[in-house]
Amino acid sequence: MRSSTRLVTVTAAALLCAGALSACGPDNGGQDGGRSAAPAAPTSAAPATGTTQPGGTAKPTAGADQGKGVPAKAWADTKSIPMDETYHFAPLAANAKPVTGPIGFKGMELCHAAPPKGDEYMYTDGAARAKAAVGFGGDRWTAQQTVDFWGDPTHSSGNAQTANAIRRGLVEAVTNCARTAPGATVKVTSAADAPYFAATVTAPQPDGSTATLHEYVVLGGGAVTELSVWATAKGGAQPKDAWKAPEDKYVATGMTAPLCEAFSGCN
């Protein structure tokens, strides 16, 4: 009888364990394992995106897929881009490509200007960077937008400071284009206190042609973005199609509004 009673007791305990594992596992074994196992999938899955923006998912982080890090809604609507009335540009978002190496701005490229000494790292780091170009090339106008996002400035003031430093370096490079590109001329068309920068640059090219660039630069939400619209004509000729553009402030608004919709922290 004593053996039978012990067998019944052991059997009952085994059944209880099967129905309530958390009560029967080793100390800090079954109980901790039960708590950590369930959240494991969402915890690892959410940061893997690391690229989408406000709207419920993770923000971009350094090292993330940078093409996805700049969402489609961050790009300017082509209707706000100069010459769209004539060309009916394809959507910038559909033509966006990630920048995985040092980021290049058209204004600095045309003016043969290097990043300010000591600030080179600003052009290789960042949370998300991409550019999109549409147009025809040659003596017809091409439009290109470049977006360099450093992060939400409400989380780190350094993001805003870095984006502003990049903007300042780009503006100075374009303003002083004649120093680095002999023969270049620059006409700044934005006011000194405007929340955007706009200028027109003409620069002789090595093959004897002349490039004409219309440059726009704005800040928003820890990001700096450049819109460049340019054409290159040979032998002193003008671009094939006459320049048509909204006022600078409307072009700038067309860049800032989507940027601030995509990235939080705009002032």
mmCIF file of C-alpha atoms in Angstrom:
data_model
loop_
_atom_site.group_PDB
_atom_site.id
_atom_site.type_symbol
_atom_site.label_atom_id
_atom_site.label_comp_id
_atom_site.label_asym_id
_atom_site.label_seq_id
_atom_site.Cartn_x
_atom_site.Cartn_y
_atom_site.Cartn_z
ATOM 1 C CA MET A 1 0.000 0.000 0.000
ATOM 2 C CA ARG A 2 2.774 2.415 0.887
ATOM 3 C CA SER A 3 4.390 1.841 -2.558
ATOM 4 C CA SER A 4 1.073 2.352 -4.312
ATOM 5 C CA THR A 5 0.443 5.608 -2.473
ATOM 6 C CA ARG A 6 3.915 6.920 -3.418
ATOM 7 C CA LEU A 7 3.311 5.997 -7.092
ATOM 8 C CA VAL A 8 0.018 7.890 -7.128
ATOM 9 C CA THR A 9 1.689 10.925 -5.585
ATOM 10 C CA VAL A 10 4.511 10.985 -8.154
ATOM 11 C CA THR A 11 2.072 10.534 -11.020
ATOM 12 C CA ALA A 12 -0.083 13.431 -9.783
ATOM 13 C CA ALA A 13 2.968 15.695 -9.488
ATOM 14 C CA ALA A 14 4.009 14.850 -13.029
ATOM 15 C CA LEU A 15 0.590 15.769 -14.342
ATOM 16 C CA LEU A 16 0.712 19.092 -12.494
ATOM 17 C CA CYS A 17 4.114 19.859 -14.055
ATOM 18 C CA ALA A 18 2.820 19.152 -17.515
ATOM 19 C CA GLY A 19 0.005 21.672 -17.041
ATOM 20 C CA ALA A 20 2.108 24.388 -15.401
ATOM 21 C CA LEU A 21 5.727 24.349 -16.580
ATOM 22 C CA SER A 22 6.565 27.617 -14.898
ATOM 23 C CA ALA A 23 6.039 26.028 -11.489
ATOM 24 C CA CYS A 24 8.271 23.015 -12.071
ATOM 25 C CA GLY A 25 11.377 24.169 -13.964
ATOM 26 C CA PRO A 26 14.777 24.712 -12.356
ATOM 27 C CA ASP A 27 15.310 27.986 -10.494
ATOM 28 C CA ASN A 28 15.612 30.896 -13.002
ATOM 29 C CA GLY A 29 15.372 28.354 -15.828
ATOM 30 C CA GLY A 30 11.854 27.543 -16.963
ATOM 31 C CA GLN A 31 10.416 30.811 -15.588
ATOM 32 C CA ASP A 32 12.917 33.163 -17.239
ATOM 33 C CA GLY A 33 12.816 31.159 -20.450
ATOM 34 C CA GLY A 34 9.050 31.531 -20.607
ATOM 35 C CA ARG A 35 9.265 35.324 -20.222
ATOM 36 C CA SER A 36 12.022 35.892 -22.785
ATOM 37 C CA ALA A 37 10.842 33.509 -25.470
ATOM 38 C CA ALA A 38 7.626 35.334 -26.425
ATOM 39 C CA PRO A 39 9.084 38.842 -27.024
ATOM 40 C CA ALA A 40 12.080 37.460 -28.935
ATOM 41 C CA ALA A 41 10.543 37.723 -32.408
ATOM 42 C CA PRO A 42 9.264 41.343 -32.268
ATOM 43 C CA THR A 43 12.363 42.536 -30.425
ATOM 44 C CA SER A 44 14.667 41.333 -33.182
ATOM 45 C CA ALA A 45 12.329 42.155 -36.075
ATOM 46 C CA ALA A 46 11.588 45.819 -35.372
ATOM 47 C CA PRO A 47 15.158 47.164 -35.368
ATOM 48 C CA ALA A 48 15.881 45.225 -38.541
ATOM 49 C CA THR A 49 13.896 47.801 -40.491
ATOM 50 C CA GLY A 50 15.749 50.640 -38.804
ATOM 51 C CA THR A 51 14.860 52.739 -41.792
ATOM 52 C CA THR A 52 11.235 53.738 -41.967
ATOM 53 C CA GLN A 53 10.034 56.959 -40.432
ATOM 54 C CA PRO A 54 7.283 58.385 -38.261
ATOM 55 C CA GLY A 55 4.143 56.400 -38.718
ATOM 56 C CA GLY A 56 4.900 53.579 -36.339
ATOM 57 C CA THR A 57 8.267 51.996 -37.097
ATOM 58 C CA ALA A 58 11.908 52.543 -36.290
ATOM 59 C CA LYS A 59 13.884 55.592 -37.354
ATOM 60 C CA PRO A 60 17.063 55.255 -39.424
ATOM 61 C CA THR A 61 20.244 54.407 -37.587
ATOM 62 C CA ALA A 62 23.835 54.535 -38.729
ATOM 63 C CA GLY A 63 24.718 51.413 -40.630
ATOM 64 C CA ALA A 64 21.136 50.739 -41.721
ATOM 65 C CA ASP A 65 20.091 50.226 -45.333
ATOM 66 C CA GLN A 66 20.394 53.840 -46.335
ATOM 67 C CA GLY A 67 18.247 53.681 -49.456
ATOM 68 C CA LYS A 68 15.282 52.646 -47.334
ATOM 69 C CA GLY A 69 16.339 55.141 -44.679
ATOM 70 C CA VAL A 70 15.030 58.063 -46.760
ATOM 71 C CA PRO A 71 11.290 57.417 -47.126
ATOM 72 C CA ALA A 72 9.412 58.227 -50.310
ATOM 73 C CA LYS A 73 7.524 61.090 -48.709
ATOM 74 C CA ALA A 74 10.776 62.954 -47.948
ATOM 75 C CA TRP A 75 11.404 63.783 -51.611
ATOM 76 C CA ALA A 76 10.177 66.992 -53.216
ATOM 77 C CA ASP A 77 7.128 66.800 -55.437
ATOM 78 C CA THR A 78 8.371 67.326 -58.974
ATOM 79 C CA LYS A 79 5.654 69.959 -59.504
ATOM 80 C CA SER A 80 7.677 72.261 -57.242
ATOM 81 C CA ILE A 81 10.910 71.715 -59.199
ATOM 82 C CA PRO A 82 11.973 74.309 -61.790
ATOM 83 C CA MET A 83 11.447 73.216 -65.421
ATOM 84 C CA ASP A 84 8.834 70.593 -64.487
ATOM 85 C CA GLU A 85 6.259 72.603 -66.430
ATOM 86 C CA THR A 86 8.296 71.848 -69.555
ATOM 87 C CA TYR A 87 9.739 68.419 -68.757
ATOM 88 C CA HIS A 88 7.170 66.746 -66.488
ATOM 89 C CA PHE A 89 9.907 65.080 -64.485
ATOM 90 C CA ALA A 90 9.553 61.501 -63.268
ATOM 91 C CA PRO A 91 9.010 61.190 -59.484
ATOM 92 C CA LEU A 92 12.180 61.644 -57.477
ATOM 93 C CA ALA A 93 11.230 58.946 -54.973
ATOM 94 C CA ALA A 94 11.016 56.370 -57.763
ATOM 95 C CA ASN A 95 14.549 57.256 -58.869
ATOM 96 C CA ALA A 96 16.185 57.508 -55.445
ATOM 97 C CA LYS A 97 19.379 55.555 -54.803
ATOM 98 C CA PRO A 98 21.262 55.088 -51.532
ATOM 99 C CA VAL A 99 24.593 56.759 -50.936
ATOM 100 C CA THR A 100 26.877 54.306 -49.170
ATOM 101 C CA GLY A 101 30.205 56.133 -49.516
ATOM 102 C CA PRO A 102 31.045 59.800 -48.982
ATOM 103 C CA ILE A 103 28.056 61.909 -49.922
ATOM 104 C CA GLY A 104 28.575 64.360 -52.772
ATOM 105 C CA PHE A 105 26.654 67.559 -53.402
ATOM 106 C CA LYS A 106 26.355 68.894 -56.934
ATOM 107 C CA GLY A 107 27.196 72.441 -55.867
ATOM 108 C CA MET A 108 30.483 71.343 -54.336
ATOM 109 C CA GLU A 109 31.233 69.065 -57.276
ATOM 110 C CA LEU A 110 30.715 71.787 -59.877
ATOM 111 C CA CYS A 111 32.798 74.226 -57.863
ATOM 112 C CA HIS A 112 35.580 71.670 -57.228
ATOM 113 C CA ALA A 113 35.229 72.340 -53.508
ATOM 114 C CA ALA A 114 36.331 69.840 -50.874
ATOM 115 C CA PRO A 115 34.627 69.457 -47.474
ATOM 116 C CA PRO A 116 35.966 71.915 -44.890
ATOM 117 C CA LYS A 117 39.135 70.640 -43.236
ATOM 118 C CA GLY A 118 38.304 68.711 -40.098
ATOM 119 C CA ASP A 119 34.682 68.154 -41.166
ATOM 120 C CA GLU A 120 35.339 65.351 -43.634
ATOM 121 C CA TYR A 121 33.688 62.765 -41.371
ATOM 122 C CA MET A 122 30.388 64.615 -41.709
ATOM 123 C CA TYR A 123 30.237 63.603 -45.358
ATOM 124 C CA THR A 124 30.765 59.893 -44.677
ATOM 125 C CA ASP A 125 28.653 59.296 -41.557
ATOM 126 C CA GLY A 126 24.961 59.916 -40.906
ATOM 127 C CA ALA A 127 21.816 57.854 -40.422
ATOM 128 C CA ALA A 128 20.411 57.823 -43.945
ATOM 129 C CA ARG A 129 21.601 59.314 -47.234
ATOM 130 C CA ALA A 130 20.307 59.102 -50.766
ATOM 131 C CA LYS A 131 20.005 61.033 -54.005
ATOM 132 C CA ALA A 132 17.670 61.066 -56.970
ATOM 133 C CA ALA A 133 18.231 62.517 -60.445
ATOM 134 C CA VAL A 134 15.717 63.060 -63.242
ATOM 135 C CA GLY A 135 15.970 64.844 -66.582
ATOM 136 C CA PHE A 136 17.763 64.625 -69.876
ATOM 137 C CA GLY A 137 21.395 65.689 -69.455
ATOM 138 C CA GLY A 138 23.580 67.635 -71.863
ATOM 139 C CA ASP A 139 22.163 71.013 -72.842
ATOM 140 C CA ARG A 140 18.768 70.063 -71.431
ATOM 141 C CA TRP A 141 18.037 70.450 -67.732
ATOM 142 C CA THR A 142 18.679 67.761 -65.138
ATOM 143 C CA ALA A 143 17.275 67.945 -61.596
ATOM 144 C CA GLN A 144 18.909 66.173 -58.683
ATOM 145 C CA GLN A 145 17.971 66.132 -55.008
ATOM 146 C CA THR A 146 20.377 64.909 -52.342
ATOM 147 C CA VAL A 147 19.161 64.126 -48.810
ATOM 148 C CA ASP A 148 21.505 63.668 -45.848
ATOM 149 C CA PHE A 149 19.635 62.716 -42.654
ATOM 150 C CA TRP A 150 21.544 62.715 -39.363
ATOM 151 C CA GLY A 151 18.773 61.884 -36.902
ATOM 152 C CA ASP A 152 15.983 63.411 -34.854
ATOM 153 C CA PRO A 153 17.337 66.671 -33.392
ATOM 154 C CA THR A 154 14.921 66.422 -30.459
ATOM 155 C CA HIS A 155 16.832 63.323 -29.344
ATOM 156 C CA SER A 156 20.278 64.810 -29.895
ATOM 157 C CA SER A 157 21.174 68.435 -30.560
ATOM 158 C CA GLY A 158 24.295 67.128 -32.274
ATOM 159 C CA ASN A 159 22.163 65.951 -35.189
ATOM 160 C CA ALA A 160 20.899 69.469 -35.834
ATOM 161 C CA GLN A 161 24.363 70.971 -35.363
ATOM 162 C CA THR A 162 25.932 68.549 -37.825
ATOM 163 C CA ALA A 163 23.216 69.055 -40.448
ATOM 164 C CA ASN A 164 23.646 72.812 -40.084
ATOM 165 C CA ALA A 165 27.430 72.511 -40.415
ATOM 166 C CA ILE A 166 27.029 70.544 -43.649
ATOM 167 C CA ARG A 167 24.600 73.159 -44.956
ATOM 168 C CA ARG A 168 27.042 75.925 -44.048
ATOM 169 C CA GLY A 169 29.910 74.163 -45.814
ATOM 170 C CA LEU A 170 27.814 73.656 -48.946
ATOM 171 C CA VAL A 171 26.588 77.247 -49.003
ATOM 172 C CA GLU A 172 30.123 78.578 -48.570
ATOM 173 C CA ALA A 173 31.412 76.325 -51.345
ATOM 174 C CA VAL A 174 28.799 77.610 -53.793
ATOM 175 C CA THR A 175 29.081 81.245 -52.710
ATOM 176 C CA ASN A 176 32.864 81.152 -53.134
ATOM 177 C CA CYS A 177 32.794 79.039 -56.293
ATOM 178 C CA ALA A 178 35.078 81.399 -58.226
ATOM 179 C CA ARG A 179 37.911 80.674 -55.788
ATOM 180 C CA THR A 180 37.955 76.961 -56.555
ATOM 181 C CA ALA A 181 36.605 77.011 -60.116
ATOM 182 C CA PRO A 182 38.376 79.786 -62.051
ATOM 183 C CA GLY A 183 36.048 81.694 -64.330
ATOM 184 C CA ALA A 184 32.900 80.754 -62.405
ATOM 185 C CA THR A 185 30.283 83.385 -61.605
ATOM 186 C CA VAL A 186 27.801 83.244 -58.739
ATOM 187 C CA LYS A 187 24.592 85.145 -58.108
ATOM 188 C CA VAL A 188 23.017 84.483 -54.719
ATOM 189 C CA THR A 189 19.276 85.034 -55.070
ATOM 190 C CA SER A 190 18.130 84.322 -51.502
ATOM 191 C CA ALA A 191 18.119 86.942 -48.760
ATOM 192 C CA ALA A 192 20.689 86.640 -45.992
ATOM 193 C CA ASP A 193 17.964 85.915 -43.417
ATOM 194 C CA ALA A 194 15.951 83.522 -45.593
ATOM 195 C CA PRO A 195 15.380 80.000 -44.187
ATOM 196 C CA TYR A 196 16.844 78.606 -47.404
ATOM 197 C CA PHE A 197 19.742 79.258 -49.760
ATOM 198 C CA ALA A 198 19.368 79.817 -53.497
ATOM 199 C CA ALA A 199 21.954 80.781 -56.106
ATOM 200 C CA THR A 200 22.749 80.584 -59.800
ATOM 201 C CA VAL A 201 26.228 79.479 -60.851
ATOM 202 C CA THR A 202 27.905 79.393 -64.251
ATOM 203 C CA ALA A 203 31.175 77.517 -64.487
ATOM 204 C CA PRO A 204 33.456 76.835 -67.469
ATOM 205 C CA GLN A 205 34.167 73.152 -68.069
ATOM 206 C CA PRO A 206 37.441 71.556 -69.231
ATOM 207 C CA ASP A 207 35.950 70.725 -72.653
ATOM 208 C CA GLY A 208 35.096 74.379 -73.342
ATOM 209 C CA SER A 209 31.417 74.079 -72.453
ATOM 210 C CA THR A 210 29.704 76.062 -69.704
ATOM 211 C CA ALA A 211 27.566 74.566 -66.953
ATOM 212 C CA THR A 212 24.671 76.572 -65.564
ATOM 213 C CA LEU A 213 23.485 75.492 -62.124
ATOM 214 C CA HIS A 214 20.499 76.622 -60.086
ATOM 215 C CA GLU A 215 21.145 75.618 -56.480
ATOM 216 C CA TYR A 216 18.711 75.351 -53.529
ATOM 217 C CA VAL A 217 19.585 74.200 -50.005
ATOM 218 C CA VAL A 218 17.295 73.747 -46.975
ATOM 219 C CA LEU A 219 17.356 72.189 -43.500
ATOM 220 C CA GLY A 220 14.607 70.210 -41.794
ATOM 221 C CA GLY A 221 14.252 67.559 -39.105
ATOM 222 C CA GLY A 222 17.945 66.810 -38.643
ATOM 223 C CA ALA A 223 18.453 66.627 -42.410
ATOM 224 C CA VAL A 224 20.061 68.841 -45.024
ATOM 225 C CA THR A 225 18.899 68.600 -48.613
ATOM 226 C CA GLU A 226 20.177 70.075 -51.858
ATOM 227 C CA LEU A 227 18.219 70.523 -55.063
ATOM 228 C CA SER A 228 20.385 71.175 -58.100
ATOM 229 C CA VAL A 229 19.019 71.884 -61.570
ATOM 230 C CA TRP A 230 21.692 72.213 -64.255
ATOM 231 C CA ALA A 231 22.482 72.066 -67.961
ATOM 232 C CA THR A 232 25.744 72.190 -69.923
ATOM 233 C CA ALA A 233 25.952 74.005 -73.249
ATOM 234 C CA LYS A 234 28.965 74.070 -75.586
ATOM 235 C CA GLY A 235 30.670 76.994 -77.247
ATOM 236 C CA GLY A 236 29.077 79.675 -75.104
ATOM 237 C CA ALA A 237 25.572 78.672 -76.161
ATOM 238 C CA GLN A 238 22.579 78.728 -73.810
ATOM 239 C CA PRO A 239 20.756 75.614 -72.572
ATOM 240 C CA LYS A 240 18.349 74.286 -75.186
ATOM 241 C CA ASP A 241 15.209 75.084 -73.174
ATOM 242 C CA ALA A 242 14.589 78.498 -71.617
ATOM 243 C CA TRP A 243 14.676 78.557 -67.834
ATOM 244 C CA LYS A 244 11.276 78.469 -66.115
ATOM 245 C CA ALA A 245 10.985 78.362 -62.351
ATOM 246 C CA PRO A 246 8.707 79.352 -59.469
ATOM 247 C CA GLU A 247 10.021 81.928 -57.009
ATOM 248 C CA ASP A 248 12.868 80.623 -54.873
ATOM 249 C CA LYS A 249 10.718 80.552 -51.729
ATOM 250 C CA TYR A 250 8.201 78.232 -53.392
ATOM 251 C CA VAL A 251 10.927 75.866 -54.528
ATOM 252 C CA ALA A 252 12.323 75.870 -50.971
ATOM 253 C CA THR A 253 8.895 75.219 -49.452
ATOM 254 C CA GLY A 254 8.461 72.335 -51.878
ATOM 255 C CA MET A 255 11.638 70.834 -50.419
ATOM 256 C CA THR A 256 11.069 71.625 -46.735
ATOM 257 C CA ALA A 257 7.452 70.498 -46.361
ATOM 258 C CA PRO A 258 8.004 66.841 -47.364
ATOM 259 C CA LEU A 259 11.262 66.721 -45.433
ATOM 260 C CA CYS A 260 9.469 67.781 -42.259
ATOM 261 C CA GLU A 261 6.671 65.322 -42.903
ATOM 262 C CA ALA A 262 9.156 62.481 -43.176
ATOM 263 C CA PHE A 263 11.532 63.424 -40.353
ATOM 264 C CA SER A 264 10.439 64.725 -36.967
ATOM 265 C CA GLY A 265 12.110 67.656 -35.240
ATOM 266 C CA CYS A 266 11.526 70.458 -37.761
ATOM 267 C CA ASN A 267 11.417 73.901 -36.206
#
